[in-house]
mmCIF file of N, CA and C in Angstrom:
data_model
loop_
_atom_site.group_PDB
_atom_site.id
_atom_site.type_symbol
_atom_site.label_atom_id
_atom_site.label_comp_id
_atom_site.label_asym_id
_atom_site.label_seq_id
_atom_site.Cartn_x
_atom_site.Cartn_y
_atom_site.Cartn_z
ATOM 1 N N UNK A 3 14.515 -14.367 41.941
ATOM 2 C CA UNK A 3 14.028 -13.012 41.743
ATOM 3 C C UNK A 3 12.496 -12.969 41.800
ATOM 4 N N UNK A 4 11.864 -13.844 40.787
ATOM 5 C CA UNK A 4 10.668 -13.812 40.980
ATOM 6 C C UNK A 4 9.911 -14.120 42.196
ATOM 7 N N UNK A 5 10.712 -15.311 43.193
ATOM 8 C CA UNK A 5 9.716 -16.058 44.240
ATOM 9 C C UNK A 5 10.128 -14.724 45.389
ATOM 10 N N UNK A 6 11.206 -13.413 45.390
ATOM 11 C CA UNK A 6 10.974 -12.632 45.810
ATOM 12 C C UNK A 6 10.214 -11.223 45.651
ATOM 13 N N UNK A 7 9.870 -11.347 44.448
ATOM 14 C CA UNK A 7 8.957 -9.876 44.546
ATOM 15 C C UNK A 7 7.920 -10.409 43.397
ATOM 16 N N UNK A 8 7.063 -10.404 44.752
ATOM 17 C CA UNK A 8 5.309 -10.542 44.003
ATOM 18 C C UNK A 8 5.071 -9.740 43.185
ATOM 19 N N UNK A 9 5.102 -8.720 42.826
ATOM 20 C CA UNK A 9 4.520 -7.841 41.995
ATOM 21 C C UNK A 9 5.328 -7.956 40.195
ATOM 22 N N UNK A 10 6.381 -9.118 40.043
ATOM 23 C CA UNK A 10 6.439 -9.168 38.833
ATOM 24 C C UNK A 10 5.836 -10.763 38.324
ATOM 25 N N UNK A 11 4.520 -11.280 39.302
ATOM 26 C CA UNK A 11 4.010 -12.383 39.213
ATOM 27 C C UNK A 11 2.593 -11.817 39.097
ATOM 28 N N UNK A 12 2.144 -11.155 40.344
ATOM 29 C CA UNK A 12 0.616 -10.604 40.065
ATOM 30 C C UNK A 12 1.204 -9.167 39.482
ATOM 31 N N UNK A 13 1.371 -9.064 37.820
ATOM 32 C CA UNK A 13 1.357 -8.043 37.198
ATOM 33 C C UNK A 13 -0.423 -7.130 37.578
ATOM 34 N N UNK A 14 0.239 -5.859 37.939
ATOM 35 C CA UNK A 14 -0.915 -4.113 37.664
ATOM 36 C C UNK A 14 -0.100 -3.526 36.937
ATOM 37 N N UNK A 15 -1.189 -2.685 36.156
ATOM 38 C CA UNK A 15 -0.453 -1.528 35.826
ATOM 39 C C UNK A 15 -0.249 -0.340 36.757
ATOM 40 N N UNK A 16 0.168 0.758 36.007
ATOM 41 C CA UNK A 16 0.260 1.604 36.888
ATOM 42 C C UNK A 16 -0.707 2.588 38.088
ATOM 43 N N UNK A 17 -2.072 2.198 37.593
ATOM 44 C CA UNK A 17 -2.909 2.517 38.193
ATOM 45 C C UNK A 17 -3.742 1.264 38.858
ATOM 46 N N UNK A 18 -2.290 0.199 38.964
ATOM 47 C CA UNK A 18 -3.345 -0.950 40.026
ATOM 48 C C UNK A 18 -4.024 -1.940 39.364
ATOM 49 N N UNK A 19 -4.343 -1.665 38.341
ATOM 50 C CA UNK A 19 -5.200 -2.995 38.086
ATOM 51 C C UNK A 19 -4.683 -3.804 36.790
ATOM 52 N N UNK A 20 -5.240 -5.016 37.004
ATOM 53 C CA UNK A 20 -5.033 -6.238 36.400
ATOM 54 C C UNK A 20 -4.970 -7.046 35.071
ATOM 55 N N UNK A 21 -4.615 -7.600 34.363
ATOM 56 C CA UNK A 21 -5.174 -7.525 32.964
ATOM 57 C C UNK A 21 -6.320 -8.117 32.776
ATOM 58 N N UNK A 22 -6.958 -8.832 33.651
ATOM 59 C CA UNK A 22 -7.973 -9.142 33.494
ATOM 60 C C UNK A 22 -9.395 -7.629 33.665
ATOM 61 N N UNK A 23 -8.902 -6.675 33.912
ATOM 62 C CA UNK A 23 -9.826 -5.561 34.175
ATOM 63 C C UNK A 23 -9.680 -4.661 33.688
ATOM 64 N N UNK A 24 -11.157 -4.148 33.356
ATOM 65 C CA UNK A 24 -11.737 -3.334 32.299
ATOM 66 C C UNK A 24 -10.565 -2.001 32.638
ATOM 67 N N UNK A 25 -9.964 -1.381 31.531
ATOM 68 C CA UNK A 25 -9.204 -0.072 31.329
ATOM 69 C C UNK A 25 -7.555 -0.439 32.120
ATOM 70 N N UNK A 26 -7.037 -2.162 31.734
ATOM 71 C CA UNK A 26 -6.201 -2.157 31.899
ATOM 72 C C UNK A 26 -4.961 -1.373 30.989
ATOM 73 N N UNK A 27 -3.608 -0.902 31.197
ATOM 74 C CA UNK A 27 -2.886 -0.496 30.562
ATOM 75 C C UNK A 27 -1.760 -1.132 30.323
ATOM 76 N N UNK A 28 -1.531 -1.972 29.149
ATOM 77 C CA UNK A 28 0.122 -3.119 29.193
ATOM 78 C C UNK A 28 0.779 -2.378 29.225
ATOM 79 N N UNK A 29 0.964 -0.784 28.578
ATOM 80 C CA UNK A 29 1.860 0.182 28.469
ATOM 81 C C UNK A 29 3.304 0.236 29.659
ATOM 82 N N UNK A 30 2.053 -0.137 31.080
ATOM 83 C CA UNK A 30 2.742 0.504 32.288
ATOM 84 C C UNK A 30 2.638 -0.874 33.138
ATOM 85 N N UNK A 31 3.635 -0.526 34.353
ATOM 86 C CA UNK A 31 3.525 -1.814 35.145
ATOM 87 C C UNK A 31 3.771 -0.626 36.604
ATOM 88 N N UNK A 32 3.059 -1.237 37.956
ATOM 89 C CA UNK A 32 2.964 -0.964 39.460
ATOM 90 C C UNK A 32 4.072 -1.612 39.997
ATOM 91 N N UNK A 33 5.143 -0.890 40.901
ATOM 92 C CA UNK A 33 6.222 -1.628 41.357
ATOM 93 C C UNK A 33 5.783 -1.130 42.802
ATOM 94 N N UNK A 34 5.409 -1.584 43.634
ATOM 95 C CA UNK A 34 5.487 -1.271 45.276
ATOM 96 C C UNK A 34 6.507 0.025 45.355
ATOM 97 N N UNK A 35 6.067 0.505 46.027
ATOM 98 C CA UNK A 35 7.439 1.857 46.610
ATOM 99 C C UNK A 35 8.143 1.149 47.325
ATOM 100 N N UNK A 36 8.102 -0.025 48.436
ATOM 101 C CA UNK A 36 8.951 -0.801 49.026
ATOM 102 C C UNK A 36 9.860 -1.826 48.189
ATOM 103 N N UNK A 37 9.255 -1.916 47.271
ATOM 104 C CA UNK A 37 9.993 -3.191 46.540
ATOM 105 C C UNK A 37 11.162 -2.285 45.420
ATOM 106 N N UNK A 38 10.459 -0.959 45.117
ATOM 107 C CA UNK A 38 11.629 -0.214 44.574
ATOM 108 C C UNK A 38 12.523 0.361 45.321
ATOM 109 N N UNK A 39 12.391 0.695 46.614
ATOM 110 C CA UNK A 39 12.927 1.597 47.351
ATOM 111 C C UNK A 39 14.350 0.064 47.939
ATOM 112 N N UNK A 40 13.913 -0.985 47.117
ATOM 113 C CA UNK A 40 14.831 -1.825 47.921
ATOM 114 C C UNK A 40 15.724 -2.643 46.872
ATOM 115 N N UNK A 41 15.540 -1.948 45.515
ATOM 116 C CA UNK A 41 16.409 -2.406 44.238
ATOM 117 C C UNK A 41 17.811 -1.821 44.524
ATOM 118 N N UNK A 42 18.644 -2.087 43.498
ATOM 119 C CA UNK A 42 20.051 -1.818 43.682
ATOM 120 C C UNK A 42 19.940 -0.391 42.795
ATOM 121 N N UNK A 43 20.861 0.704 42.375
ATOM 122 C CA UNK A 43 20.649 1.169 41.531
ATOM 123 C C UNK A 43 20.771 1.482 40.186
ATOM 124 N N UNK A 44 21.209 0.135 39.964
ATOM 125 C CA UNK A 44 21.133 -0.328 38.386
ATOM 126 C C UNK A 44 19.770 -0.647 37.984
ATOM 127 N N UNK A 45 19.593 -1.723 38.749
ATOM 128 C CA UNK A 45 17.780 -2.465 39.063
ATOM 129 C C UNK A 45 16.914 -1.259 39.123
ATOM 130 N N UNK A 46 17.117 0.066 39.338
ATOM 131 C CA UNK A 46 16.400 1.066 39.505
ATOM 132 C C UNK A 46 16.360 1.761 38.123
ATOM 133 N N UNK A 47 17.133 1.616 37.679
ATOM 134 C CA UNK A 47 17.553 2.373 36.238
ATOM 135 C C UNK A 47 16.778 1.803 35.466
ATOM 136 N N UNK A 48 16.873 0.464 35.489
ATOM 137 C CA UNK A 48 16.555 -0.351 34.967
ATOM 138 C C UNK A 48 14.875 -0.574 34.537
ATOM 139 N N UNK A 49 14.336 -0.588 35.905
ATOM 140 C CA UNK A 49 12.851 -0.823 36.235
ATOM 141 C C UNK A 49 12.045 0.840 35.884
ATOM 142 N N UNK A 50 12.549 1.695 36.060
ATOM 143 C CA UNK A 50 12.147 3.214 36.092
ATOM 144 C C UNK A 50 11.921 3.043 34.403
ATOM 145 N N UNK A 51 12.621 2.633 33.519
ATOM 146 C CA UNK A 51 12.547 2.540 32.041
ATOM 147 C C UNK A 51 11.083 1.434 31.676
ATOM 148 N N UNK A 52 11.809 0.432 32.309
ATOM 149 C CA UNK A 52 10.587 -1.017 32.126
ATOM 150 C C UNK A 52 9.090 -0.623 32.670
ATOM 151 N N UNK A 53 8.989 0.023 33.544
ATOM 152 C CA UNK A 53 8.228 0.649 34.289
ATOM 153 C C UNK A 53 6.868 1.003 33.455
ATOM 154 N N UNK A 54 7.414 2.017 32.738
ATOM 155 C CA UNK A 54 6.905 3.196 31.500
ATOM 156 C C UNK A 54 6.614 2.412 30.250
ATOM 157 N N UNK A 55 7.053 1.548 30.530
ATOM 158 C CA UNK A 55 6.978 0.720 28.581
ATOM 159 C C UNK A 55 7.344 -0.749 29.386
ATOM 160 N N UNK A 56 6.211 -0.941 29.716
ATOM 161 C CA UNK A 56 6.497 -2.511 29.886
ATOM 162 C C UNK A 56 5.863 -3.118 28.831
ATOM 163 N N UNK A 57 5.201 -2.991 27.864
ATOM 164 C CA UNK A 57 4.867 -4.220 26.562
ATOM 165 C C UNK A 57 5.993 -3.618 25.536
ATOM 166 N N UNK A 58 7.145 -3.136 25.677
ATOM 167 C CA UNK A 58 8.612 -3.155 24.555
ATOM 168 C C UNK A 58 9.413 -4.401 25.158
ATOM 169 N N UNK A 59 10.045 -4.712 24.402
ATOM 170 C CA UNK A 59 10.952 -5.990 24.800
ATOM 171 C C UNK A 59 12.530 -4.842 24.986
ATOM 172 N N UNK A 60 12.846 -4.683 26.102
ATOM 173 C CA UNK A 60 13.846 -3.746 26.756
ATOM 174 C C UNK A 60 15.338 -4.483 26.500
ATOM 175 N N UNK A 61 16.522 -3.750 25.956
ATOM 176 C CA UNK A 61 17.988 -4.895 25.992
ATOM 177 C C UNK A 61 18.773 -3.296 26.314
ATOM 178 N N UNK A 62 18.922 -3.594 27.564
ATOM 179 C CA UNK A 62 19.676 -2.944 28.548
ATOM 180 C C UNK A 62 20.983 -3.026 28.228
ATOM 181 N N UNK A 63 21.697 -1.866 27.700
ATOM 182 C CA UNK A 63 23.223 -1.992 27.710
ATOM 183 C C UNK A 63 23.740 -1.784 29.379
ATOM 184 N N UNK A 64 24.708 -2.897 29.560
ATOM 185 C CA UNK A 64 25.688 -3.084 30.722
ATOM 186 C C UNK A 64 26.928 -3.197 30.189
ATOM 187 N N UNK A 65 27.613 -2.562 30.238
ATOM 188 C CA UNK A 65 29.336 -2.024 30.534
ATOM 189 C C UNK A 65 29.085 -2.569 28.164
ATOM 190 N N UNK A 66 29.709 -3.265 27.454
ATOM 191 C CA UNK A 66 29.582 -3.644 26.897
ATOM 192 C C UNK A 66 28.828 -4.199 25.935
ATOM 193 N N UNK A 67 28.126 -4.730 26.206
ATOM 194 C CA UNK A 67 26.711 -5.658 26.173
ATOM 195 C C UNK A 67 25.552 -5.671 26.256
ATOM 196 N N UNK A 68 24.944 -5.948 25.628
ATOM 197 C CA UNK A 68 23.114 -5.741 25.914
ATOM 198 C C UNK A 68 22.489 -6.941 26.640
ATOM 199 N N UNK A 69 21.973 -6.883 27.451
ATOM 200 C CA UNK A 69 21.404 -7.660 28.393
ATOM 201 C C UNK A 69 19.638 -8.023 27.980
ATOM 202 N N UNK A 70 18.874 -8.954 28.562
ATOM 203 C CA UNK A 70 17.631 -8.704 28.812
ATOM 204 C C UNK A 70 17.613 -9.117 30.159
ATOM 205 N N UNK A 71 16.595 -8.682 30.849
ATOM 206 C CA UNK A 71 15.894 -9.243 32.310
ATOM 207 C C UNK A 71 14.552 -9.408 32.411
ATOM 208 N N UNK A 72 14.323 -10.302 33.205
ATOM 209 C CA UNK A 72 12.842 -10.402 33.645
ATOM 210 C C UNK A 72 12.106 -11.547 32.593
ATOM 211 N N UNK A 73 10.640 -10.899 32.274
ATOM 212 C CA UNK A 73 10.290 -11.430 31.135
ATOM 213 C C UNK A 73 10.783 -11.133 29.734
ATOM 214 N N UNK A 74 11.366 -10.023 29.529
ATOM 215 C CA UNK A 74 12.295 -9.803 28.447
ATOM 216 C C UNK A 74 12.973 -10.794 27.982
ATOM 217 N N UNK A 75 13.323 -11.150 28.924
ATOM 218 C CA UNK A 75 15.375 -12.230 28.823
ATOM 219 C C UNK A 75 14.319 -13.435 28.720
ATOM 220 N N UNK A 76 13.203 -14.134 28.920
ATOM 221 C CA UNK A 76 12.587 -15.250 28.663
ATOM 222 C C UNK A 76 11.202 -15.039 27.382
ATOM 223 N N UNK A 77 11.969 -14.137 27.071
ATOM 224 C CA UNK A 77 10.569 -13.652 25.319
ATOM 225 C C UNK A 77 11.953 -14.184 24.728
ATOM 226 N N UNK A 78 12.849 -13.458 25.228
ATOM 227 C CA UNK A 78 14.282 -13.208 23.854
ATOM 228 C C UNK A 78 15.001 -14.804 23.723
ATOM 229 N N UNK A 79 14.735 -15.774 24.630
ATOM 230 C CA UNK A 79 15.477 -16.867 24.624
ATOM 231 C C UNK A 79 14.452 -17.451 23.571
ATOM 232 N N UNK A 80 13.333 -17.578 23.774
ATOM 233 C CA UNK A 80 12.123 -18.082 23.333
ATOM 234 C C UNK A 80 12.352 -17.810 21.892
ATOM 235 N N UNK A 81 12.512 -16.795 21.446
ATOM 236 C CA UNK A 81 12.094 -15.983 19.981
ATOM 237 C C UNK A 81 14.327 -16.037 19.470
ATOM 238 N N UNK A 82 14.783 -16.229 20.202
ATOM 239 C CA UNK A 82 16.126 -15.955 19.423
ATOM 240 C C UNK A 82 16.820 -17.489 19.515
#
């Protein structure tokens, strides 16, 4: 997942820039319009939430179950 979409490796926020730069926002994260326009639409559901609040640790209910993904699912292994 990761070695396919750069943009959850070189994290922006939503206005592009970096955490290393002045008036970054952790709040939000930049997903390419191509790289969304090419999620499934769960992955869309999914990311549209993460998107908006990317410094919450997100547990996605699927059918049953609460899930994590991404860096979520590797905070939550870490910490649980």
């Amino acid at each position: 997942w990761v070695e396919r979409n750069q943009w959850t490796r070189d994290v922006r926020d939503a206005s592009g820039k970096r955490p290393s730069e002045l008036g970054y926002d952790p709040k939000t994260l930049w997903i390419p319009q191509t790289a969304y326009d090419a999620l499934t639409p769960f992955q869309k559901q999914f990311w549209e939430i993460k998107r908006n609040h990317y410094d919450v640790l997100l547990m996605f209910k699927k059918g049953k179950f609460y899930e994590m993904y991404d860096k979520d699912a590797d905070i939550g292994h870490k910490e649980l």
